[in-house]
Short mmCIF file of C-alpha atoms in Angstrom, two decimals:
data_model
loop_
_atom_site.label_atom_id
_atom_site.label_comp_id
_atom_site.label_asym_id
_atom_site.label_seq_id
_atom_site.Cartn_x
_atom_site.Cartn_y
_atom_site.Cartn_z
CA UNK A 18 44.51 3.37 -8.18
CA UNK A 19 43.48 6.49 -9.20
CA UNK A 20 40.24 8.36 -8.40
CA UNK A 21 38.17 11.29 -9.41
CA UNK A 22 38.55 14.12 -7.27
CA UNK A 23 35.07 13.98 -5.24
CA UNK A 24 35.24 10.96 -3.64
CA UNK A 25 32.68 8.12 -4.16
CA UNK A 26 31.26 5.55 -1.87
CA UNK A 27 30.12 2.29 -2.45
CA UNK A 28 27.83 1.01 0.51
CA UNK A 29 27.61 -2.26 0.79
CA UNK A 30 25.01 -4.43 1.95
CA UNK A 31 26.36 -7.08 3.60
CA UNK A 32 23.14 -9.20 4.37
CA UNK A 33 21.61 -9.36 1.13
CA UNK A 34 25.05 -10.05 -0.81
CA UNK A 35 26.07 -12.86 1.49
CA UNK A 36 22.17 -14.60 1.54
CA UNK A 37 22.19 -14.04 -2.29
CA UNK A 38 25.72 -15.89 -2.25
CA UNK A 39 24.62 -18.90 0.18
CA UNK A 40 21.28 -19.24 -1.55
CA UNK A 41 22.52 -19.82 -5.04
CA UNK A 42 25.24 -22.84 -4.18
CA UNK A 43 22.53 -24.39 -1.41
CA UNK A 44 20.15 -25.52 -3.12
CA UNK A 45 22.97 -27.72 -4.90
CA UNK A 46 24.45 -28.58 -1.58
CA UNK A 47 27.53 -27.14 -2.30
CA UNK A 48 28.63 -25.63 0.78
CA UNK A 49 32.39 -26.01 0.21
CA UNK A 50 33.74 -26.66 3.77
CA UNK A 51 36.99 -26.18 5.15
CA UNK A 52 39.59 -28.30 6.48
CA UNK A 53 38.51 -26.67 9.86
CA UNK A 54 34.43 -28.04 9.13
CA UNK A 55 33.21 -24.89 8.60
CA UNK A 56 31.42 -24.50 5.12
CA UNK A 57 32.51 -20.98 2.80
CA UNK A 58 30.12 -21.25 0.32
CA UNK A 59 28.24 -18.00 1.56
CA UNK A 60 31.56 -15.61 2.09
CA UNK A 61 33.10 -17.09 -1.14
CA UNK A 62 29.91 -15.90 -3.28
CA UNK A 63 29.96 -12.37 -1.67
CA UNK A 64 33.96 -11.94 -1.98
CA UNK A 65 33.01 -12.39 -6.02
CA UNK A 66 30.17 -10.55 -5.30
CA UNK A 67 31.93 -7.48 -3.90
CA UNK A 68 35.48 -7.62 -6.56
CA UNK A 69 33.15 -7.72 -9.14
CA UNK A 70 31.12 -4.22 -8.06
CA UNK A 71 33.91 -2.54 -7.15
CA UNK A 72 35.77 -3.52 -10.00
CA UNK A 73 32.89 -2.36 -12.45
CA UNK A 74 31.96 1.17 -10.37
CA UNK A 75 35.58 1.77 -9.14
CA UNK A 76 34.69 3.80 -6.27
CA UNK A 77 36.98 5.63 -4.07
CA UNK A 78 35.21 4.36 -0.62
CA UNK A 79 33.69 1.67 0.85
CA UNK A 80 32.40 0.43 3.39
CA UNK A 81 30.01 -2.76 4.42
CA UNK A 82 26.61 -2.91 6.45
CA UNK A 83 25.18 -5.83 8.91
CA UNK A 84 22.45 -6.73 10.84
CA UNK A 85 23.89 -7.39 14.76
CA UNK A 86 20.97 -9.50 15.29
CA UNK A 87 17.44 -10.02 14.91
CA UNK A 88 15.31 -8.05 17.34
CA UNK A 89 14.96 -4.22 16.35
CA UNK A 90 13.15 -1.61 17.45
CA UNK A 91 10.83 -2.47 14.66
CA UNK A 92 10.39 -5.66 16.98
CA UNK A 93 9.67 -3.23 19.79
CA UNK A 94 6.42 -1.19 17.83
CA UNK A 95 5.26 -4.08 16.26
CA UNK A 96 6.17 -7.69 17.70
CA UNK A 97 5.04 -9.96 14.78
CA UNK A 98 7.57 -7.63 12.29
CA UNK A 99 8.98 -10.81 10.34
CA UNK A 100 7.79 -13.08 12.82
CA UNK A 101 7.44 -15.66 9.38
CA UNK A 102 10.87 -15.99 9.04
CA UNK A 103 12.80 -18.85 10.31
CA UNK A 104 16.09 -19.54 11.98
CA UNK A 105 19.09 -19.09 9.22
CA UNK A 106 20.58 -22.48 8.22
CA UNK A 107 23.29 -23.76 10.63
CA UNK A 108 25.54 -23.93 7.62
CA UNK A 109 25.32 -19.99 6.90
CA UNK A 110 25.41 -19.35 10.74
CA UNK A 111 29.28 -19.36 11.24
CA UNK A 112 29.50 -17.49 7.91
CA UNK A 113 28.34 -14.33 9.68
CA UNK A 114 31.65 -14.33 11.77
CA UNK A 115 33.91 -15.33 9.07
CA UNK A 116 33.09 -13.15 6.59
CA UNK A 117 33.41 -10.02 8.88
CA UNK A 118 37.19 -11.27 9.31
CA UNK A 119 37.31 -11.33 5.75
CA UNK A 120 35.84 -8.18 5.12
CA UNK A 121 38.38 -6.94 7.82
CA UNK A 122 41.18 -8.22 6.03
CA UNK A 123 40.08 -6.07 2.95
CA UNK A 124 40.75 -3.26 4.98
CA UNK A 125 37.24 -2.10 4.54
CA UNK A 126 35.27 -1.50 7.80
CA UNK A 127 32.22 -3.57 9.11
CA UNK A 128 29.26 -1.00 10.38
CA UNK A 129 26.39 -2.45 12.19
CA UNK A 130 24.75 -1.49 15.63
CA UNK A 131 22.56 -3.86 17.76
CA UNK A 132 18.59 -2.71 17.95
CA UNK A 133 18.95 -1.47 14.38
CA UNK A 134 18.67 -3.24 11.16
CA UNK A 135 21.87 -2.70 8.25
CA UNK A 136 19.43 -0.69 6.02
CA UNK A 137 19.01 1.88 8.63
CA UNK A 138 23.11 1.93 8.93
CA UNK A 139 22.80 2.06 5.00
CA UNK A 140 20.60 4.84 5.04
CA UNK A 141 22.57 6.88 8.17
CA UNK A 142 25.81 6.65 6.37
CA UNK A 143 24.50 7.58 2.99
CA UNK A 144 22.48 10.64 3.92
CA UNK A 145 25.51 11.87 6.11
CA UNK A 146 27.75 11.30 2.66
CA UNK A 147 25.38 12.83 0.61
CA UNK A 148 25.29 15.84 2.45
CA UNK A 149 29.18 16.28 2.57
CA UNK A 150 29.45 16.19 -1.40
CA UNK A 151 29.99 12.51 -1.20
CA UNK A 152 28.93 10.41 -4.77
CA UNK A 153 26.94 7.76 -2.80
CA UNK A 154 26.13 4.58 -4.37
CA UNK A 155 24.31 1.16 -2.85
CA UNK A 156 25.08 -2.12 -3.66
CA UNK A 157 21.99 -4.68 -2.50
CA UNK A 158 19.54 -7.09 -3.42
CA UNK A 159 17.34 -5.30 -1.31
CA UNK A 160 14.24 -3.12 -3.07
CA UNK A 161 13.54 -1.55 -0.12
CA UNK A 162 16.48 0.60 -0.13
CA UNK A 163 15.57 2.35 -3.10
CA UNK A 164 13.58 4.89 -0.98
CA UNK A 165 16.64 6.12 -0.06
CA UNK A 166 17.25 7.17 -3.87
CA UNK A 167 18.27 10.74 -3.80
CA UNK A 168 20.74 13.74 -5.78
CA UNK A 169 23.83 12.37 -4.87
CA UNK A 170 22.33 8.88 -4.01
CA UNK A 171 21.98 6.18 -6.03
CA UNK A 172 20.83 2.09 -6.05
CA UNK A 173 22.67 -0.50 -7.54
CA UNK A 174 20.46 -3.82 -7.81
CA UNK A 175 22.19 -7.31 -7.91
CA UNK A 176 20.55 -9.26 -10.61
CA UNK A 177 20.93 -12.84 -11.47
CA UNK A 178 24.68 -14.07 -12.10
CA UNK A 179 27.89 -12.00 -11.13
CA UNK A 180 28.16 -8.53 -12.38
CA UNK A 181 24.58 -8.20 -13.65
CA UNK A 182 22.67 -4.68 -12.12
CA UNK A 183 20.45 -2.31 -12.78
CA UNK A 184 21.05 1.10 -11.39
CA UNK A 185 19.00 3.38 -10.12
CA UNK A 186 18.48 7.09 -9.84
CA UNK A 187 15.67 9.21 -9.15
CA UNK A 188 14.77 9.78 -13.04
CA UNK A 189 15.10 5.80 -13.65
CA UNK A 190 12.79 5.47 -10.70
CA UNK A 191 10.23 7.62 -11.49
CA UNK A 192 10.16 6.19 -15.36
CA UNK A 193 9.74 3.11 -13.60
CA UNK A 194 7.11 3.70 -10.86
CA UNK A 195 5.33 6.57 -11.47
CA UNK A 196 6.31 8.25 -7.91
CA UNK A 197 9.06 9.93 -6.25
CA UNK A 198 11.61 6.89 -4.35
CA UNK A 199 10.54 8.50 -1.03
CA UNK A 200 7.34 7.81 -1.76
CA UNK A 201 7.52 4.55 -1.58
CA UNK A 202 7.78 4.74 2.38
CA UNK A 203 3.89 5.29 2.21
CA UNK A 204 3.61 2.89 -1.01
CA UNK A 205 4.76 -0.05 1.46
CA UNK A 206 2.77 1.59 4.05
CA UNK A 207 -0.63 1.28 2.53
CA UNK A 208 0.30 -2.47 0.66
CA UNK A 209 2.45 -3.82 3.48
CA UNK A 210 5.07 -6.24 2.96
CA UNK A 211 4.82 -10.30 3.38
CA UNK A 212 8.30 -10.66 3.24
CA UNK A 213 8.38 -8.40 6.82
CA UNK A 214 5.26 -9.65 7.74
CA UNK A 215 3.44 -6.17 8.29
CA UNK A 216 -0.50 -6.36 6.50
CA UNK A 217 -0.72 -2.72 5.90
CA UNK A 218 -3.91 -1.20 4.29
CA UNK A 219 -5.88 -5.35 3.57
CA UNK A 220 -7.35 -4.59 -0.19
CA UNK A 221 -4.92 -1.87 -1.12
CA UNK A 222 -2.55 -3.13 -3.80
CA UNK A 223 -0.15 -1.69 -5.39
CA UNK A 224 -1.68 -0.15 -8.47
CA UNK A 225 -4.01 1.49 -6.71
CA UNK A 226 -1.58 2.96 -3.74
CA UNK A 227 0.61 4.79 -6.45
CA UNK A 228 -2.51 6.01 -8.07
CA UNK A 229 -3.29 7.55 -4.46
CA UNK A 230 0.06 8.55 -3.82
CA UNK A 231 0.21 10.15 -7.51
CA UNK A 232 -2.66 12.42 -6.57
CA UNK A 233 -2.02 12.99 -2.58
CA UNK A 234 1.45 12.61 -2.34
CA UNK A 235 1.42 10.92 1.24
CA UNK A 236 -0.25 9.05 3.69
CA UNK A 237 -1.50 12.47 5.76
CA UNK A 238 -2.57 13.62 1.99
CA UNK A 239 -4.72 10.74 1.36
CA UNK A 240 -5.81 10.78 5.05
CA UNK A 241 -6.71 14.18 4.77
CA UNK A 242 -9.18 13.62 1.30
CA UNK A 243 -10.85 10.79 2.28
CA UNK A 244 -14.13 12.04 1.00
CA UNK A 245 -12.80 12.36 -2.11
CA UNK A 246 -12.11 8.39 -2.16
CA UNK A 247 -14.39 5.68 -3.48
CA UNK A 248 -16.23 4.36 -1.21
CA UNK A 249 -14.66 1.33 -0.72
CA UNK A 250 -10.82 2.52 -0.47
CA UNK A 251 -12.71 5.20 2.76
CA UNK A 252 -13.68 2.02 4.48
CA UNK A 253 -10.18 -0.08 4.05
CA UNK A 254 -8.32 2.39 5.10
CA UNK A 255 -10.33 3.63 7.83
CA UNK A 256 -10.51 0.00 8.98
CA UNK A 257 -6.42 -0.30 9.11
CA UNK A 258 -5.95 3.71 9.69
CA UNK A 259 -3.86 2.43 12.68
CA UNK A 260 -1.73 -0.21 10.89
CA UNK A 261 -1.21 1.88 7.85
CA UNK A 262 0.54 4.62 10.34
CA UNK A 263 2.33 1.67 11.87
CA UNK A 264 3.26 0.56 8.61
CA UNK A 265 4.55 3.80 7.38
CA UNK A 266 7.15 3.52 10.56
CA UNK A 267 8.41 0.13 10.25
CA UNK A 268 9.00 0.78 6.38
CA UNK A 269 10.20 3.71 6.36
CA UNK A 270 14.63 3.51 7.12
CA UNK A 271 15.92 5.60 9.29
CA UNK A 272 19.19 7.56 8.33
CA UNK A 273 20.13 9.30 11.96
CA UNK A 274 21.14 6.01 13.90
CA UNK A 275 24.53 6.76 16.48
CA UNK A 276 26.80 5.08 14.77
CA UNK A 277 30.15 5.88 14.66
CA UNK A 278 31.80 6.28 11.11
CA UNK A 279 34.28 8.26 9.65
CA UNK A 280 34.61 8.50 5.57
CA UNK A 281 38.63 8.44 5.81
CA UNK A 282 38.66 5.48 7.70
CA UNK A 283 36.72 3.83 4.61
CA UNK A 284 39.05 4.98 1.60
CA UNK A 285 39.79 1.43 -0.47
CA UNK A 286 43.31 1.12 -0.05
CA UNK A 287 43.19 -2.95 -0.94
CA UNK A 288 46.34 -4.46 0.02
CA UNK A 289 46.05 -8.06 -2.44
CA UNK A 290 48.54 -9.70 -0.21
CA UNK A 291 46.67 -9.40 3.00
CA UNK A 292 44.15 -10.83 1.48
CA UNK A 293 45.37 -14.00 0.05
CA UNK A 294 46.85 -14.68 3.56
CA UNK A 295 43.76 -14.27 5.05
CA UNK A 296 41.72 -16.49 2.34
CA UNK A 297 44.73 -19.07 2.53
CA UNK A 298 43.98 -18.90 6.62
CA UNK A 299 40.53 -19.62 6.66
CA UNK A 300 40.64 -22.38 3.52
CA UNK A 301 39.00 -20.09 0.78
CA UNK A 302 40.46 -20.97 -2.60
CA UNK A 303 40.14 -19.85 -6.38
CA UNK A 304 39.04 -16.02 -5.79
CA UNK A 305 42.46 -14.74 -6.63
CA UNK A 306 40.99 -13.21 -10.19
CA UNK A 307 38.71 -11.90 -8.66
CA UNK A 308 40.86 -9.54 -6.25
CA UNK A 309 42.94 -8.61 -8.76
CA UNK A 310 41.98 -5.17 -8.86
CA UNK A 311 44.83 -2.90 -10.44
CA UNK A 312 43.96 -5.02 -13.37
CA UNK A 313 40.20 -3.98 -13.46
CA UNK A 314 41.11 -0.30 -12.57
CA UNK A 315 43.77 -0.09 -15.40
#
C-alpha cells in the first residue's frame, strides 16, 4: 500500500457505524446468528461499512471510537441527558464485544474511556492529529460531530446504502448552514436536542438561532445584546438562561480527554489473512470482497 507522505487518519466511529449496520437488517429480522447463538448482523454491516471507507479515502491511519458505557459526565451535570432512550436490543448487546475482537483482528486499535462518550475520544484524538500535521478525517452517522470541522479536519457522513457520503469541510459547511461548524456548539445550545433529551432555549428553533448566531457569534454575544432582541426571544431566553448555558456544555465535545493513543500504533498495516481466521472463528461469512484491499488501493 502506498501512501502520501503526510499521513492521514481516518477516525472511526464505532457506535454510529455498528447501530447504522444492526438497524438496517432488524427491521427484517435478519440477525444472521452463529453456530455459537450469537447473531452478526450488526458487526457484519460495519466490517462492509468500514472496507468500503477505507477503500474509497485510502488513508494511511486508523483508528476506531466507542462508548464504554452509558453514564457520562454529561449524566453527572444534567441527569435526564438521554434519559428517553431505551435499553439496546439483546440481539445487538453481545455485538459490542465481538466486534471489538474483530476490529482487533484488523490490527486497528479500539479507543474508548469509561465516563466519556466516543465523540469526545473522536474529538481528543482529532484535535491532537490536527495539530501534529495530521490529514484528519471522520467517518460517522453522527451530525453532531461536525462541530469539530476544522483546517486539517474534516466529516465524512454515512448516507443511505454502502459507500454513499457526503463530506464535509469548513467551506461546505458554511455554504450549507450559514455559520462557522463551531458554532454549532451554541446552535444546539439555544435549540437543544430531542435525540439527547436536553430542551435548550423552549421557542428557539433553528432558523432563528443561526440568525442570532450570524449576528452575535455566541451564546455570551447574544447574552450580552439582549436589548437589542425582540421582545419575545429577551423573555425565552431569559426564562432558560440557565439551561441554555447547560446546554452549551453537554453539546459542546470535548477534545482533551486522558486517553492514551499513539498515531504509530494506528498505521493500517491490514494483514487479510488474520482476518479471515478471525471471521471464520466467530462464524462471519461472505465479507471476503470486501477486505480485499490491495485491490481497491491499486
Amino acid at each position: 500500500m502506498e501512501f502520501n507522505n503526510r499521513p492521514s487518519l481516518m477516525i472511526v466511529d464505532g457506535m454510529a457505524l455498528l447501530f447504522r449496520a444492526f438497524y438496517a437488517t432488524s427491521v427484517s429480522g435478519q440477525f444472521m446468528y452463529n453456530s455459537d447463538g450469537v447473531p452478526t448482523n450488526a458487526v457484519n454491516g460495519f466490517v462492509k461499512h468500514f472496507f468500503t471507507a477505507v477503500a474509497n479515502f485510502k488513508p494511511s491511519h486508523v483508528a476506531v471510537c466507542w462508548d464504554m458505557g452509558s453514564k457520562t459526565f454529561r449524566n453527572e451535570l444534567f441527569p435526564a441527558y438521554k434519559a428517553n432512550r431505551g435499553e439496546a436490543p439483546e440481539e445487538l448487546i453481545p455485538q459490542f464485544d465481538l466486534v471489538k475482537e474483530v476490529v482487533a483482528s484488523f490490527d486497528v486499535p479500539n479507543i474508548g474511556l469509561a465516563g466519556y462518550e466516543a465523540d469526545d475520544c473522536i474529538g481528543t484524538i482529532a484535535v491532537h492529529a490536527a495539530k501534529n500535521e495530521t490529514d484528519v478525517s471522520i467517518l460517522t452517522g453522527d451530525q453532531d460531530i461536525l462541530q469539530l470541522i476544522d483546517d486539517r479536519i474534516s466529516v465524512v457522513l454515512l448516507k443511505k446504502g454502502f459507500g454513499n457520503y457526503v463530506v464535509h469541510n469548513q467551506e461546505s459547511f458554511f455554504e450549507e448552514k450559514g455559520i462557522m461548524p463551531k458554532q454549532m456548539i451554541d446552535l444546539k445550545a439555544f435549540m437543544g436536542d430531542s435525540s439527547d433529551n436536553y430542551p435548550g432555549v423552549k421557542g428557539i428553533g433553528e432558523k432563528t438561532a443561526i440568525k442570532l448566531l450570524q449576528q452575535f457569534e455566541h451564546v455570551d454575544g447574544v447574552v450580552a445584546n439582549l436589548e437589542q432582541l425582540t421582545k419575545a426571544q429577551k423573555a425565552k431566553i431569559e426564562a432558560d438562561l440557565e439551561m441554555l448555558y447547560l446546554s452549551r456544555k453537554l453539546a459542546e465535545i470535548k477534545t482533551d480527554v486522558p486517553i492514551e493513543y499513539d498515531l504509530n500504533q494506528a498505521m493500517f498495516q491490514f494483514n487479510k489473512e488474520k482476518a479471515l481466521d478471525k471471521f471464520a472463528q466467530v462464524g462471519m461469512r461472505g465479507l471476503e470482497r470486501f477486505i480485499d484491499i490491495e485491490k481497491a488501493w491499486a
